Coordinates of C-alpha atoms in Angstrom, one line a residue:
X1 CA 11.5 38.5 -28.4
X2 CA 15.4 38.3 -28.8
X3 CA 17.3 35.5 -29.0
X4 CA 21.3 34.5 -28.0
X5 CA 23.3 31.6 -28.2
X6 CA 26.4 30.6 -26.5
X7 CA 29.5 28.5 -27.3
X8 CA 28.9 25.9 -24.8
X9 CA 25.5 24.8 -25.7
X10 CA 25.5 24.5 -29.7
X11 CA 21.9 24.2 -31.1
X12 CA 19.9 26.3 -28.2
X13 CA 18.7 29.9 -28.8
X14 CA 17.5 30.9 -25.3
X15 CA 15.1 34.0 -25.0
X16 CA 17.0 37.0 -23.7
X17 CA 14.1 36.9 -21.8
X18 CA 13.4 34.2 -19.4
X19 CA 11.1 33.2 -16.8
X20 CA 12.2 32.7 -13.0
X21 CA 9.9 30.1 -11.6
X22 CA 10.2 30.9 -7.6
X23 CA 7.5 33.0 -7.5
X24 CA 5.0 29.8 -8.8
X25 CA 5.8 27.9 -5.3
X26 CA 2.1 28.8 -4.2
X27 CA 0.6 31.0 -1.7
X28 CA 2.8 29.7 1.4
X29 CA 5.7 31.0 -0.3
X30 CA 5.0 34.2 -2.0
X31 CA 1.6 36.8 -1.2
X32 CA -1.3 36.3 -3.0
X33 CA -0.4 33.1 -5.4
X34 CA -2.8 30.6 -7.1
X35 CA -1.8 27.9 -9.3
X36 CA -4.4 28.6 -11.8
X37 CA -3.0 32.0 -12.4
X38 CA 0.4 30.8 -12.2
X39 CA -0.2 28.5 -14.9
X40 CA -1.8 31.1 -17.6
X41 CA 1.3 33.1 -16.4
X42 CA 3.8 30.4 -17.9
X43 CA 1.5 29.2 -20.9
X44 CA 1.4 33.5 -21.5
X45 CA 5.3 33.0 -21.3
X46 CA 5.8 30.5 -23.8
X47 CA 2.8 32.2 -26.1
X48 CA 5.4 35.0 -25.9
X49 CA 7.9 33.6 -26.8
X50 CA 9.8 32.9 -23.6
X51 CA 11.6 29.9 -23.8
X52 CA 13.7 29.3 -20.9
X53 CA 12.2 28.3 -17.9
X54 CA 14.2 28.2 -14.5
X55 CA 12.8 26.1 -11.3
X56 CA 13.9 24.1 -8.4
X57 CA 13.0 21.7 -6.8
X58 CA 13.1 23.3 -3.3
X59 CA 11.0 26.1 -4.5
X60 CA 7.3 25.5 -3.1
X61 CA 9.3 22.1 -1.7
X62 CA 8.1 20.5 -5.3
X63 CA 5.2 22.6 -5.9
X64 CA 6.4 24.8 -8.5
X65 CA 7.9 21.9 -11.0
X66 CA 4.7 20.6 -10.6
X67 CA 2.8 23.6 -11.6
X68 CA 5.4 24.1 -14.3
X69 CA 5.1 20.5 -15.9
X70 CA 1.2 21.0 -15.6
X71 CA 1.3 24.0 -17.6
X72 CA 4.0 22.8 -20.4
X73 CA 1.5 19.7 -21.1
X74 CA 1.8 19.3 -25.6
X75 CA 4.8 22.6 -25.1
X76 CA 7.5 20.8 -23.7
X77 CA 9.4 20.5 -27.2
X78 CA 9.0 24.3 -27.0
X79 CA 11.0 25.4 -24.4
X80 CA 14.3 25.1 -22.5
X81 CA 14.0 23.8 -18.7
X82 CA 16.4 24.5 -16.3
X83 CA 16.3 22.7 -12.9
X84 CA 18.6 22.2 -9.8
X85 CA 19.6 19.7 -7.6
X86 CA 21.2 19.5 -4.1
X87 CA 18.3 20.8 -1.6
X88 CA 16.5 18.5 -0.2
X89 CA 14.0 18.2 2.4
X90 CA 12.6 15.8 5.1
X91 CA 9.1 15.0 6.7
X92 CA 9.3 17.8 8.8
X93 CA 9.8 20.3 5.8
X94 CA 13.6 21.2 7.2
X95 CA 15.6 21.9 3.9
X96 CA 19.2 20.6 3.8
X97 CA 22.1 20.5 1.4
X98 CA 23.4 17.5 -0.1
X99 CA 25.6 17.2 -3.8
X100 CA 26.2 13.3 -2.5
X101 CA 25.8 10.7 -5.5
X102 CA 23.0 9.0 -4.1
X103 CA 21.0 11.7 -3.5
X104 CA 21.8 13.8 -7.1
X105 CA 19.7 10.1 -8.4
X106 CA 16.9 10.1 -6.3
X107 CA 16.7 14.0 -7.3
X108 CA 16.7 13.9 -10.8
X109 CA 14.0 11.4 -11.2
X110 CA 11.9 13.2 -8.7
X111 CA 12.0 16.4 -10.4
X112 CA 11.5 14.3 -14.2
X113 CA 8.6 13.4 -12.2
X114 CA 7.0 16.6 -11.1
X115 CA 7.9 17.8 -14.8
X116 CA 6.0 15.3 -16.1
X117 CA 9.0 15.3 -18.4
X118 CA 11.6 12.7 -20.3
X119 CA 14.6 15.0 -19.9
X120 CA 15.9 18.2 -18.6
X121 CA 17.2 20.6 -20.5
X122 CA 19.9 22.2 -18.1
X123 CA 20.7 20.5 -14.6
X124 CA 22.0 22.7 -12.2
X125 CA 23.6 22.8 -8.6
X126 CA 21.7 25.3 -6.4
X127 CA 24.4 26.1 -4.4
X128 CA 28.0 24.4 -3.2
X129 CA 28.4 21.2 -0.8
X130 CA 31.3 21.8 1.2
X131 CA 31.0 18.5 2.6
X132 CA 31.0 17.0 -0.8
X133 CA 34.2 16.6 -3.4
X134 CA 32.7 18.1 -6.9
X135 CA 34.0 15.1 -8.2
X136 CA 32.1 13.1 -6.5
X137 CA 29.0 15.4 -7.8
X138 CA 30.4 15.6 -11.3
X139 CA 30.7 12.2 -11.4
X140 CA 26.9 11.6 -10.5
X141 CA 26.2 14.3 -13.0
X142 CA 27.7 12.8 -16.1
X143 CA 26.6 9.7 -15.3
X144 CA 22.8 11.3 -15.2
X145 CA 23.6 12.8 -18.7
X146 CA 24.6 9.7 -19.6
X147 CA 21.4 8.3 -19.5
X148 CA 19.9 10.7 -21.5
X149 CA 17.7 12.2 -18.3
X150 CA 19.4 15.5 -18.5
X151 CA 21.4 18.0 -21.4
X152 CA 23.7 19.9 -20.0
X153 CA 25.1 20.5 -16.2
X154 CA 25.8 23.8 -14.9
X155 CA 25.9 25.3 -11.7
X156 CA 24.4 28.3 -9.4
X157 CA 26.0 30.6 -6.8
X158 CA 29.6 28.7 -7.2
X159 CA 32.8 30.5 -6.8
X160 CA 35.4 30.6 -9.8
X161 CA 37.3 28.3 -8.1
X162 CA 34.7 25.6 -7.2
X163 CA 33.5 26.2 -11.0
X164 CA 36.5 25.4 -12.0
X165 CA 37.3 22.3 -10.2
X166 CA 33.7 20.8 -11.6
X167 CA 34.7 21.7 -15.3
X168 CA 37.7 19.6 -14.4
X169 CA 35.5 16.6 -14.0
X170 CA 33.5 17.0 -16.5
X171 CA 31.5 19.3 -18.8
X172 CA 29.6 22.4 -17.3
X173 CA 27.9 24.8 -20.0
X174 CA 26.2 27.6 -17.6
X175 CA 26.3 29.6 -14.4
X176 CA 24.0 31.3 -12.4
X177 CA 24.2 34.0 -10.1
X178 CA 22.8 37.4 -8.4
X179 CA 23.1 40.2 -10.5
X180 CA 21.3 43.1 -10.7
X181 CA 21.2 47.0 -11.8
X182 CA 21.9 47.7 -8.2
X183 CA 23.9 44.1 -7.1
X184 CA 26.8 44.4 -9.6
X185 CA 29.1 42.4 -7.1
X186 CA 26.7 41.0 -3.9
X187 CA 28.7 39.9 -1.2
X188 CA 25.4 38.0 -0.1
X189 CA 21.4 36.6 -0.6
X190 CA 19.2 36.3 2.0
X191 CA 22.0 36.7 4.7
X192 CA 23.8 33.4 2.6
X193 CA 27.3 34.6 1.8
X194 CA 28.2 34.2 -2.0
X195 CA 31.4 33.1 -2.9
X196 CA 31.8 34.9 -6.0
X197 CA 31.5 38.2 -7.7
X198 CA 29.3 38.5 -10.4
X199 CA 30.6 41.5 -12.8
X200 CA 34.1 41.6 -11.6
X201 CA 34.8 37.8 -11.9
X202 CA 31.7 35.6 -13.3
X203 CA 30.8 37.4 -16.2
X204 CA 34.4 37.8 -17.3
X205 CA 34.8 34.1 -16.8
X206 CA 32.0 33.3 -19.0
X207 CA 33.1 35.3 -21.9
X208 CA 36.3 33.8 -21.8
X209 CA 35.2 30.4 -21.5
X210 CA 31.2 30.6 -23.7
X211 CA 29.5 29.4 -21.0
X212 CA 26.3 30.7 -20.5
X213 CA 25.4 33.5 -17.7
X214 CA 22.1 33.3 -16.2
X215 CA 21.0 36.5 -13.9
X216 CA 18.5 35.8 -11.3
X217 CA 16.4 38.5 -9.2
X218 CA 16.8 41.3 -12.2
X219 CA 14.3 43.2 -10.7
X220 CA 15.8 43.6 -6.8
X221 CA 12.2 41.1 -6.0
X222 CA 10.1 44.1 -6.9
X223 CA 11.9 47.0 -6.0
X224 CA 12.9 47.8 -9.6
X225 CA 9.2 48.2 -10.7
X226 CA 6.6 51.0 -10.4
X227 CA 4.9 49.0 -7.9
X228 CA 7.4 48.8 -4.7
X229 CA 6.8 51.5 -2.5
X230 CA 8.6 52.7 0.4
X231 CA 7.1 50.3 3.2
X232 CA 4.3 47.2 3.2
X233 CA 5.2 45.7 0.5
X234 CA 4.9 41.8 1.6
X235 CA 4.0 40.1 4.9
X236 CA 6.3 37.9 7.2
X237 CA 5.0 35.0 5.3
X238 CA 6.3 36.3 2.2
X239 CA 10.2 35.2 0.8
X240 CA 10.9 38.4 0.5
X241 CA 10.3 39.3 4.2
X242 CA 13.9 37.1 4.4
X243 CA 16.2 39.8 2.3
X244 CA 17.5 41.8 4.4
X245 CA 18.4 44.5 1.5
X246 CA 14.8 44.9 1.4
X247 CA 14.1 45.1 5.7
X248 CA 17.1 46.1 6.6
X249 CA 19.6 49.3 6.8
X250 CA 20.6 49.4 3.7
X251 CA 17.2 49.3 2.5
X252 CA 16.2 53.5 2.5
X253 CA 19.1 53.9 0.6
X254 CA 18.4 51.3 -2.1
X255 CA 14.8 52.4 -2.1
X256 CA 16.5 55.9 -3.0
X257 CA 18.7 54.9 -6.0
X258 CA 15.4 53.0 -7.4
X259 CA 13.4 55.8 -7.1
X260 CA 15.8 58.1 -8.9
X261 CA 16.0 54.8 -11.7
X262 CA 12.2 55.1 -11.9
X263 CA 12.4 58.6 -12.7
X264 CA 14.6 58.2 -15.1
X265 CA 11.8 55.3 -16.6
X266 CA 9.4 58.2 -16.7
X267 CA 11.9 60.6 -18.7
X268 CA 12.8 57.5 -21.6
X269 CA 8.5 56.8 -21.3
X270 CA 9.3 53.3 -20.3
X271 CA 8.8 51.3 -17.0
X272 CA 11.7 50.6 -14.6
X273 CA 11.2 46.7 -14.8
X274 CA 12.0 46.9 -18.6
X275 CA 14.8 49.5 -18.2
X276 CA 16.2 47.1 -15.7
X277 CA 16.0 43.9 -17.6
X278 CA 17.4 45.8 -20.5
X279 CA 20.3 46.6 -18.9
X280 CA 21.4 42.9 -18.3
X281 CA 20.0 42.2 -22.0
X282 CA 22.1 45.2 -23.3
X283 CA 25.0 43.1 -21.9
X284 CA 27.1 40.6 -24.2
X285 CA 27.7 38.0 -21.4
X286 CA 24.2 37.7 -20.1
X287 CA 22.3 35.0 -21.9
X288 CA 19.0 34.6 -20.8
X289 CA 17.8 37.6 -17.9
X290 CA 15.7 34.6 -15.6
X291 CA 12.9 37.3 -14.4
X292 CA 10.4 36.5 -12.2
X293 CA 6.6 36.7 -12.4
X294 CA 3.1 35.7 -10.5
X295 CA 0.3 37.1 -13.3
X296 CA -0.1 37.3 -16.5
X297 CA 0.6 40.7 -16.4
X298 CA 4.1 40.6 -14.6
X299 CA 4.8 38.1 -17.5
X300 CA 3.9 40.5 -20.2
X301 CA 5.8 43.4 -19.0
X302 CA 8.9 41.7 -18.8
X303 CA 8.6 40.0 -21.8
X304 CA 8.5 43.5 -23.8
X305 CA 11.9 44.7 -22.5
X306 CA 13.1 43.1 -25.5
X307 CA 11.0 45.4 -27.9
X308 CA 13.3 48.3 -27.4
X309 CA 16.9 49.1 -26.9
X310 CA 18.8 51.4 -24.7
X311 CA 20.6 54.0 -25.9
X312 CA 24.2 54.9 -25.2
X313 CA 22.6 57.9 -23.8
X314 CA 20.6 56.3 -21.5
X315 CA 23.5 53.9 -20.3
X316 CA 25.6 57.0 -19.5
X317 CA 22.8 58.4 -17.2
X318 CA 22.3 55.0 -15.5
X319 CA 26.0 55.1 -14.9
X320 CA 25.6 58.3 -13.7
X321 CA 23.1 57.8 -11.2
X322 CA 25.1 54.5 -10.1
X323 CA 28.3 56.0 -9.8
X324 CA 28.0 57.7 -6.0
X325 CA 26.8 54.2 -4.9
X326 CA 29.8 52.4 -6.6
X327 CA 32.2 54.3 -4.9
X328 CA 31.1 53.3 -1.7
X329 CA 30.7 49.6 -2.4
X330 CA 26.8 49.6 -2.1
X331 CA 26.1 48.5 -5.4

């Protein structure tokens, strides 16, 4: 395993490797998921070397910080955790957003719960409040780190702007956002409109600044591996079913530039997933690439993209097959 460090968080090494922890919600959320595998997937992880773990509270509505503190029990003082606040759910199960002060301390002690944890390493907003001032959020936040319940705040899927207004009142040390071999600058997730763009703008700002840039979906949710084919992939009842990049027109023609990535795997002799997550590795502002995975396997075959490096050679023929797709704003 590699290993970076960034300006804004002194004393951490994360894996350039990390561990996305969606795809632990359970069976309801994504095809064919048990928390018994789920667990040897994370403990696999951290054997590994894997050390930065990324969950939220709304994935699996709980479930998947549980299974994650089950699985960290006598390894918590072996890894990083990263968390998020600001979706929250009723009763009824219908998810709603809130950055409000009283609810950011309700969250964090329901989520130290689940963890079975003291602390959390990095506490993150999942996604902007427009109905709440960030300084009444940043406020809440510092007064959480105050105590000693959480390490470091940082934020996810926040515009520049927004981003900047928080570090205004008070410390943030990360961001996360989509980025991908084939979403260099999204315009949106899941039919949710980002307010940023991640190479021209986030990654910049993160270099300038040392915070830390954390990638999510690195593999396209499957379709930069060998095994997404070209139709029945997941159910309705599977997250996925949601991105409309994967369902939708765009979709043949994504499928298309991944199939000509996965040829070029072949050529190098090394899968797609690893080419892909070597890509983001391969790049100076990307600290930790937060990759997803349900078995053991996934888990192993991610972890391994840090074994090798890619070439300049390679990068140029990436580029290459890219370039058509740049030009008309697809990727």
């Amino acid at each position: 395993m590699k290993y970076k460090t960034v300006p804004a968080m002194p004393g951490l090494s994360f894996s350039a490797v990390g561990f996305g922890c969606w795809g632990i919600s359970g069976g309801d959320v994504w095809n064919g998921t048990t928390d018994a595998e789920s667990i040897r997937t994370v403990q696999t992880a951290v054997d590994l070397g894997i050390n930065l773990f990324d969950v939220a509270p709304v994935y699996g509505l709980g479930h998947a910080e549980e299974i994650l503190g089950q699985a960290l029990k006598g390894r918590r003082h072996e890894v990083i955790i990263a968390s998020k606040c600001g979706l929250v759910w009723d009763e009824a199960k219908n998810v709603t957003l809130n950055l409000k002060k009283a609810s950011l301390m309700q969250e964090i002690d329901d989520s130290l719960r689940r963890l079975q944890t003291g602390y959390i390493d990095i506490y993150q907003m999942h996604w902007a409040d427009p109905d709440t001032p960030e300084e009444e959020s940043m406020e809440a936040l510092e007064a959480i780190k105050a105590s000693d319940k959480i390490r470091h705040i940082g934020v996810t899927n926040f515009s520049l702007e927004r981003t900047k207004r928080c570090m205004s009142a008070g410390t943030i040390t990360s961001h996360q956002g989509l980025y991908n071999l084939l979403e260099h600058n999204p315009t949106h997730y899941h039919n949710i409109p980002l307010e940023y763009r991640t190479a021209d703008e986030v990654l910049p700002f993160c270099a300038e600044t040392g915070l830390a840039f954390f990638p999510y979906s690195p593999l396209f949710q499957g379709l930069l591996t060998e095994a997404f084919k070209a139709a029945d992939n997941f159910d309705e009842n599977d997250a996925r079913a949601a991105n409309p990049k994967l369902n939708g027109n765009t979709f043949d023609t994504y499928f298309t530039i991944a199939t000509e990535i996965r040829e070029l795997s072949a050529e190098i002799g090394q899968p797609v997933n690893q080419l892909a997550i070597n890509w983001l590795i391969n790049q100076d502002a990307v600290t930790s690439v937060i990759a997803g995975g349900q078995t053991v396997e996934h888990v192993t075959q991610n972890a391994a993209a840090a074994s090798w490096d890619l070439t300049n050679d390679v990068m140029a023929l990436i580029d290459q097959i890219l370039a058509p797709h740049q030009a008309s704003g697809l990727v």
